Structure formats: C-alpha cells, structure tokens
C-alpha cells in the first residue's frame, strides 16, 4: 500500500501527517508558524517527510489565496508568505509530486472520504470561526475556477434587527457572510466572545439566520447532497438545529427532496473529523 504525506498549512500552524489512506492519519506533527520565517517552516516540513521514506506523493491543504497555476500563496495578509511558491518548494526539496488546494476544499474532500459526507459526490464544507470559508465537491471533483470559491464573502441580507445597528466587520464588503457571522463579527456585534454567549442569547438566533442564508444560497447554486459545518462557532451544539429551522423557513418548501423537507438532520450536519483538511490532503495526494 503506498504511503502518502499530508500537510495542513495554516497561518499560525502547519500540521503534517503520513497515511496509507485518508481515514488513517499517523504521526501527526504540529509546527508553530506565527513569527516564523517560511524558510524555517519549510525546513521543518521537509525534515518531517524525509524521516518517512517511501512517500509516493504529498497533498497540501493550505490557507490562501492560492494561484493554482503557479502553486503559490498570493495576496495573503501574512506578509512573509506573500507569493510564496509552496508547491514548487516542497516538490524540489522532496522529489515527489505535490497536490495543492485550499484548506476548505481539502476539508470538503476529507469529510467526503472519511467523515460526515462518506459516499457523497456533491457536498459543501463551510467552516465558521475567525474567518469563514467553504469548499465544494461537485460530481466528485473539488471546485476551482478563475481563482477558487470564496464562500465566506457571499453577500447576505442583514437581519431586520440590524437595520440601524451593526453593519458587519469585513473591510471589503461589510455585510458578507464573514462580515456578519464570523467569530470576530459576533464579538463586535455583542461585545463578548461568541463562546461566552449563553445558549438562549439572541445572538444564536441571528447567527443561525445568517448561516441559513448561506445554506440556502449554496443549496440554490450547487444543489449539494449535504452541507457540513465545521469550525469553532459551530461547536455550539444547539446552533445547527436553529440553522436547520431557519433554512427551512427561508426555503419555504421550494426545493422538493425528502432530505430538505423533513427536519434536515441529514442535510445540515456537523463535521465528523478531528482533522478534515489533513484527511483531505491524503486524498489529494492519492488522486495525483
Ligand atoms: Zn467580505
């Protein structure tokens, strides 16, 4: 059985693992990257994989934006990584093919292979945390385009109760999904961190309304078989039930499928994997 390498590249940490198949990550290592030169991080990653001889290919699920043509990180606010040729650097250092995709596409694929979307060919993975991002699998393939989807920046309709108040934290768009529903948006809106808000706080109904708008938009555009929510904010157990309820309200019975007309427990679900992007990175390597 071939051995694959997997990397989840984040702004504050890189995770590395090896595996024979997506559901079987081994020897997960974490490298802190905040205030660390990219050259140092690349050396740590290279040394990690050199210690596992026989790797056939490596998948990298990375923060972005990413230019898939060049395999480089592009205009990130993490200045040291701007225009960093991530794919070429690893290919040169390790002499194996490297697949590069976004962390959220990686997570979508990971959940499809070994998590909450097993057996599905069409799904969306949305992560709600410090930022909001989404990846999509359509007919079994990860969606790329001119660039790559930026689901966190879809425009939303502010809730009626926002009319004279909060206008969103995204510096580019204000009332996009990330501007209205990310962790920092909740903190700015309610002046306390999301994790300190009790379950019965009005914040959660509003949050569910925004996540439901996203679910409705994604359902309307991509018709996924399931939408999987991950990230810190969705760790709140009662939230997804409210998202299902609000989604049904907005859809108003228009999309006719049993999975959408019932309680939606099988349509809007929580991520099942502890490391979805790292798991997906193994599948990306496998697919090379
Ligand atoms: Zn935005």
CSV table of C-alpha atoms and ligand atoms in Angstrom, one decimal:
chain,number,residue,atom,x,y,z
A,1,UNK,CA,0.0,0.0,0.0
A,2,UNK,CA,1.5,3.3,-1.0
A,3,UNK,CA,2.4,5.9,1.7
A,4,UNK,CA,1.2,9.5,1.3
A,5,UNK,CA,2.2,12.7,3.0
A,6,UNK,CA,-0.3,15.3,4.2
A,7,UNK,CA,0.1,18.9,5.2
A,8,UNK,CA,-2.5,21.3,6.6
A,9,UNK,CA,-0.9,24.8,6.1
A,10,UNK,CA,-2.4,27.5,8.4
A,11,UNK,CA,-1.5,31.0,9.3
A,12,UNK,CA,-0.4,30.0,12.8
A,13,UNK,CA,0.5,26.4,12.5
A,14,UNK,CA,1.3,23.6,9.9
A,15,UNK,CA,0.2,20.1,10.6
A,16,UNK,CA,1.9,17.2,8.9
A,17,UNK,CA,0.9,13.5,8.8
A,18,UNK,CA,1.5,10.3,6.8
A,19,UNK,CA,-1.1,7.8,5.9
A,20,UNK,CA,-1.9,4.9,3.6
A,21,UNK,CA,-5.5,6.1,3.2
A,22,UNK,CA,-7.5,9.2,4.1
A,23,UNK,CA,-9.1,7.8,7.2
A,24,UNK,CA,-5.8,6.6,8.8
A,25,UNK,CA,-3.6,9.6,9.7
A,26,UNK,CA,-0.5,8.7,11.5
A,27,UNK,CA,2.3,10.6,13.4
A,28,UNK,CA,0.5,14.0,13.3
A,29,UNK,CA,3.1,16.7,14.0
A,30,UNK,CA,2.4,20.4,14.6
A,31,UNK,CA,4.8,23.2,13.7
A,32,UNK,CA,4.0,26.7,15.0
A,33,UNK,CA,4.4,29.3,12.3
A,34,UNK,CA,3.5,32.6,13.8
A,35,UNK,CA,6.5,34.9,13.7
A,36,UNK,CA,8.4,32.1,12.0
A,37,UNK,CA,10.2,32.6,8.7
A,38,UNK,CA,8.6,30.5,5.9
A,39,UNK,CA,12.0,29.1,5.1
A,40,UNK,CA,12.2,27.6,8.7
A,41,UNK,CA,8.8,26.1,8.4
A,42,UNK,CA,9.6,24.5,5.0
A,43,UNK,CA,12.8,23.0,6.6
A,44,UNK,CA,10.8,21.5,9.4
A,45,UNK,CA,8.2,20.1,7.0
A,46,UNK,CA,10.9,18.7,4.7
A,47,UNK,CA,12.7,17.1,7.6
A,48,UNK,CA,9.5,15.5,8.8
A,49,UNK,CA,8.8,13.9,5.5
A,50,UNK,CA,12.5,12.8,5.0
A,51,UNK,CA,12.1,10.8,8.2
A,52,UNK,CA,9.3,8.8,6.4
A,53,UNK,CA,11.0,7.3,3.4
A,54,UNK,CA,8.9,5.9,0.5
A,55,UNK,CA,6.3,8.6,0.3
A,56,UNK,CA,4.6,8.5,-3.1
A,57,UNK,CA,3.0,11.9,-3.1
A,58,UNK,CA,2.1,14.8,-0.8
A,59,UNK,CA,-1.2,16.7,-0.5
A,60,UNK,CA,-1.2,20.2,0.9
A,61,UNK,CA,-4.4,21.9,2.1
A,62,UNK,CA,-3.4,25.5,2.6
A,63,UNK,CA,-4.6,28.9,3.6
A,64,UNK,CA,-4.9,31.2,0.6
A,65,UNK,CA,-5.5,32.9,-1.6
A,66,UNK,CA,-3.7,30.3,-3.9
A,67,UNK,CA,-2.8,30.6,-7.5
A,68,UNK,CA,-3.3,27.0,-8.8
A,69,UNK,CA,-1.3,27.7,-12.0
A,70,UNK,CA,1.9,28.5,-10.1
A,71,UNK,CA,1.2,26.6,-6.9
A,72,UNK,CA,1.9,29.8,-4.9
A,73,UNK,CA,0.2,31.6,-2.0
A,74,UNK,CA,-0.7,35.0,-3.4
A,75,UNK,CA,-2.0,38.1,-1.6
A,76,UNK,CA,-2.2,36.9,1.9
A,77,UNK,CA,-2.1,39.4,4.8
A,78,UNK,CA,0.5,37.0,6.3
A,79,UNK,CA,3.2,39.1,4.6
A,80,UNK,CA,6.1,36.7,4.8
A,81,UNK,CA,4.1,34.2,2.8
A,82,UNK,CA,3.1,36.5,0.0
A,83,UNK,CA,3.8,35.0,-3.4
A,84,UNK,CA,5.5,32.0,-1.7
A,85,UNK,CA,5.9,29.1,-4.1
A,86,UNK,CA,4.6,26.4,-1.7
A,87,UNK,CA,4.1,23.6,-4.2
A,88,UNK,CA,7.4,24.0,-6.1
A,89,UNK,CA,9.4,24.4,-2.8
A,90,UNK,CA,8.2,21.1,-1.5
A,91,UNK,CA,8.5,19.3,-4.8
A,92,UNK,CA,12.1,20.4,-5.2
A,93,UNK,CA,13.0,19.5,-1.6
A,94,UNK,CA,11.4,16.1,-1.5
A,95,UNK,CA,11.3,15.0,-5.2
A,96,UNK,CA,7.7,13.8,-5.1
A,97,UNK,CA,4.6,15.2,-6.7
A,98,UNK,CA,2.7,17.7,-4.5
A,99,UNK,CA,-1.1,18.4,-4.8
A,100,UNK,CA,-2.1,21.9,-3.6
A,101,UNK,CA,-5.6,23.0,-2.8
A,102,UNK,CA,-7.4,25.3,-0.3
A,103,UNK,CA,-7.7,24.2,3.3
A,104,UNK,CA,-11.5,24.2,2.9
A,105,UNK,CA,-11.5,22.2,-0.3
A,106,UNK,CA,-9.2,19.8,1.5
A,107,UNK,CA,-11.7,19.6,4.4
A,108,UNK,CA,-14.6,19.0,1.9
A,109,UNK,CA,-12.8,16.1,0.4
A,110,UNK,CA,-11.7,14.7,3.8
A,111,UNK,CA,-15.3,14.7,5.0
A,112,UNK,CA,-16.4,13.1,1.8
A,113,UNK,CA,-13.8,10.3,2.0
A,114,UNK,CA,-13.9,9.5,5.7
A,115,UNK,CA,-16.2,11.8,7.6
A,116,UNK,CA,-19.7,13.3,7.5
A,117,UNK,CA,-20.1,13.1,3.7
A,118,UNK,CA,-18.9,9.5,3.1
A,119,UNK,CA,-20.2,8.2,-0.2
A,120,UNK,CA,-21.4,11.6,-1.5
A,121,UNK,CA,-20.2,13.1,-4.7
A,122,UNK,CA,-21.7,16.6,-4.1
A,123,UNK,CA,-21.2,18.4,-0.9
A,124,UNK,CA,-20.2,21.7,0.7
A,125,UNK,CA,-18.0,22.2,3.7
A,126,UNK,CA,-18.3,25.5,5.5
A,127,UNK,CA,-16.0,26.5,8.4
A,128,UNK,CA,-17.2,29.2,10.7
A,129,UNK,CA,-14.5,30.6,13.0
A,130,UNK,CA,-12.1,33.5,13.0
A,131,UNK,CA,-12.8,33.6,9.3
A,132,UNK,CA,-15.4,31.8,7.1
A,133,UNK,CA,-14.5,29.7,4.2
A,134,UNK,CA,-16.1,27.0,2.1
A,135,UNK,CA,-15.0,24.2,-0.1
A,136,UNK,CA,-17.2,22.2,-2.6
A,137,UNK,CA,-17.2,18.8,-4.1
A,138,UNK,CA,-19.2,18.7,-7.4
A,139,UNK,CA,-19.6,15.4,-9.2
A,140,UNK,CA,-16.7,14.1,-7.1
A,141,UNK,CA,-14.3,16.9,-8.1
A,142,UNK,CA,-13.2,19.9,-6.0
A,143,UNK,CA,-14.4,23.1,-7.4
A,144,UNK,CA,-11.8,25.6,-8.8
A,145,UNK,CA,-12.4,28.3,-11.3
A,146,UNK,CA,-10.8,31.5,-12.3
A,147,UNK,CA,-9.5,31.6,-8.8
A,148,UNK,CA,-11.2,29.5,-6.1
A,149,UNK,CA,-14.6,29.9,-4.4
A,150,UNK,CA,-14.6,32.4,-1.6
A,151,UNK,CA,-17.9,31.4,0.0
A,152,UNK,CA,-17.2,33.5,3.1
A,153,UNK,CA,-17.7,36.6,1.1
A,154,UNK,CA,-21.1,35.9,-0.4
A,155,UNK,CA,-23.4,38.9,0.2
A,156,UNK,CA,-26.2,38.4,2.8
A,157,UNK,CA,-29.3,40.4,3.6
A,158,UNK,CA,-28.8,41.9,7.1
A,159,UNK,CA,-31.5,40.8,9.5
A,160,UNK,CA,-34.3,43.3,10.2
A,161,UNK,CA,-33.0,43.8,13.7
A,162,UNK,CA,-29.6,45.1,12.3
A,163,UNK,CA,-31.2,47.9,10.3
A,164,UNK,CA,-29.9,50.8,12.4
A,165,UNK,CA,-27.1,49.0,14.1
A,166,UNK,CA,-24.4,46.5,13.2
A,167,UNK,CA,-23.1,46.6,9.6
A,168,UNK,CA,-20.6,43.8,9.6
A,169,UNK,CA,-16.8,43.6,10.1
A,170,UNK,CA,-15.5,42.6,6.6
A,171,UNK,CA,-13.3,45.6,5.5
A,172,UNK,CA,-14.2,44.8,1.8
A,173,UNK,CA,-17.9,44.2,1.9
A,174,UNK,CA,-19.4,44.7,5.4
A,175,UNK,CA,-22.5,42.5,5.0
A,176,UNK,CA,-20.9,39.4,3.6
A,177,UNK,CA,-21.2,36.1,5.4
A,178,UNK,CA,-17.8,36.6,7.1
A,179,UNK,CA,-18.6,40.2,7.9
A,180,UNK,CA,-21.9,39.2,9.7
A,181,UNK,CA,-21.3,35.7,11.1
A,182,UNK,CA,-17.6,35.0,11.8
A,183,UNK,CA,-16.3,34.8,15.4
A,184,UNK,CA,-15.0,38.4,15.2
A,185,UNK,CA,-18.4,39.6,13.8
A,186,UNK,CA,-20.2,38.1,16.8
A,187,UNK,CA,-17.7,39.6,19.1
A,188,UNK,CA,-18.1,43.1,17.6
A,189,UNK,CA,-21.9,42.7,17.5
A,190,UNK,CA,-22.3,41.6,21.1
A,191,UNK,CA,-19.1,42.9,22.7
A,192,UNK,CA,-18.2,39.5,24.2
A,193,UNK,CA,-16.6,36.5,22.5
A,194,UNK,CA,-19.0,34.0,21.0
A,195,UNK,CA,-18.0,31.3,23.4
A,196,UNK,CA,-19.2,33.4,26.4
A,197,UNK,CA,-22.7,33.9,25.0
A,198,UNK,CA,-25.3,31.6,26.7
A,199,UNK,CA,-27.3,29.2,24.5
A,200,UNK,CA,-30.5,31.2,24.9
A,201,UNK,CA,-28.9,34.5,23.9
A,202,UNK,CA,-30.4,36.3,20.9
A,203,UNK,CA,-27.0,36.1,19.2
A,204,UNK,CA,-27.5,32.5,18.3
A,205,UNK,CA,-30.9,33.1,16.5
A,206,UNK,CA,-29.2,35.8,14.5
A,207,UNK,CA,-26.2,33.6,13.8
A,208,UNK,CA,-28.5,30.8,12.7
A,209,UNK,CA,-30.3,33.2,10.4
A,210,UNK,CA,-27.1,34.2,8.6
A,211,UNK,CA,-25.8,30.6,8.3
A,212,UNK,CA,-29.2,29.6,7.0
A,213,UNK,CA,-29.0,32.3,4.3
A,214,UNK,CA,-25.6,30.8,3.3
A,215,UNK,CA,-27.1,27.3,3.3
A,216,UNK,CA,-30.0,28.4,1.1
A,217,UNK,CA,-27.7,30.2,-1.4
A,218,UNK,CA,-25.4,27.2,-1.6
A,219,UNK,CA,-28.3,24.9,-2.0
A,220,UNK,CA,-29.7,27.0,-4.7
A,221,UNK,CA,-26.5,27.3,-6.7
A,222,UNK,CA,-24.8,23.9,-6.2
A,223,UNK,CA,-27.5,21.6,-5.1
A,224,UNK,CA,-25.2,19.7,-2.7
A,225,UNK,CA,-26.3,16.4,-1.2
A,226,UNK,CA,-25.2,17.7,2.2
A,227,UNK,CA,-23.8,20.8,3.8
A,228,UNK,CA,-21.2,20.2,6.5
A,229,UNK,CA,-20.4,22.8,9.1
A,230,UNK,CA,-17.1,22.9,10.9
A,231,UNK,CA,-15.1,25.5,12.9
A,232,UNK,CA,-15.2,27.0,16.3
A,233,UNK,CA,-18.6,28.7,16.2
A,234,UNK,CA,-20.4,25.6,15.1
A,235,UNK,CA,-19.1,23.8,18.2
A,236,UNK,CA,-22.2,25.2,19.9
A,237,UNK,CA,-24.4,22.1,20.0
A,238,UNK,CA,-27.8,24.0,19.7
A,239,UNK,CA,-26.7,26.1,16.8
A,240,UNK,CA,-27.1,23.6,13.9
A,241,UNK,CA,-30.7,22.8,15.0
A,242,UNK,CA,-31.5,26.5,14.7
A,243,UNK,CA,-29.7,26.7,11.3
A,244,UNK,CA,-31.9,23.8,10.0
A,245,UNK,CA,-35.0,25.6,11.3
A,246,UNK,CA,-34.1,29.0,9.7
A,247,UNK,CA,-33.1,27.2,6.4
A,248,UNK,CA,-36.5,25.6,6.2
A,249,UNK,CA,-38.1,28.9,6.8
A,250,UNK,CA,-36.3,30.7,4.0
A,251,UNK,CA,-36.6,27.8,1.5
A,252,UNK,CA,-40.3,27.8,2.2
A,253,UNK,CA,-40.8,24.3,0.8
A,254,UNK,CA,-39.5,25.2,-2.7
A,255,UNK,CA,-36.7,22.6,-3.0
A,256,UNK,CA,-38.5,19.3,-3.1
A,257,UNK,CA,-36.4,16.4,-1.8
A,258,UNK,CA,-37.1,14.3,1.3
A,259,UNK,CA,-33.8,15.4,2.8
A,260,UNK,CA,-34.8,19.0,2.6
A,261,UNK,CA,-38.5,18.7,3.5
A,262,UNK,CA,-38.1,16.8,6.8
A,263,UNK,CA,-36.1,18.1,9.8
A,264,UNK,CA,-32.9,18.4,7.6
A,265,UNK,CA,-30.9,16.4,10.2
A,266,UNK,CA,-29.3,14.5,7.3
A,267,UNK,CA,-28.8,17.7,5.2
A,268,UNK,CA,-27.2,20.2,7.5
A,269,UNK,CA,-24.7,18.4,9.7
A,270,UNK,CA,-21.6,18.9,11.8
A,271,UNK,CA,-18.1,17.9,10.6
A,272,UNK,CA,-17.2,14.5,11.9
A,273,UNK,CA,-13.4,14.5,11.6
A,274,UNK,CA,-10.9,16.0,14.0
A,275,UNK,CA,-8.6,16.9,11.1
A,276,UNK,CA,-10.8,17.3,8.0
A,277,UNK,CA,-8.3,19.2,5.9
A,278,UNK,CA,-5.4,16.9,6.8
A,279,UNK,CA,-7.5,13.9,5.9
A,280,UNK,CA,-8.4,15.5,2.6
A,281,UNK,CA,-4.8,16.2,1.9
A,282,UNK,CA,-4.1,12.5,1.9
A,283,UNK,CA,-6.9,12.0,-0.7
A,284,UNK,CA,-5.5,14.8,-2.8
A,285,UNK,CA,-2.1,13.1,-2.8
A,286,UNK,CA,-3.8,9.8,-3.6
A,287,UNK,CA,-5.6,11.4,-6.6
A,288,UNK,CA,-2.4,12.6,-8.3
B,1,LIG,ZN1,-16.3,40.1,2.7
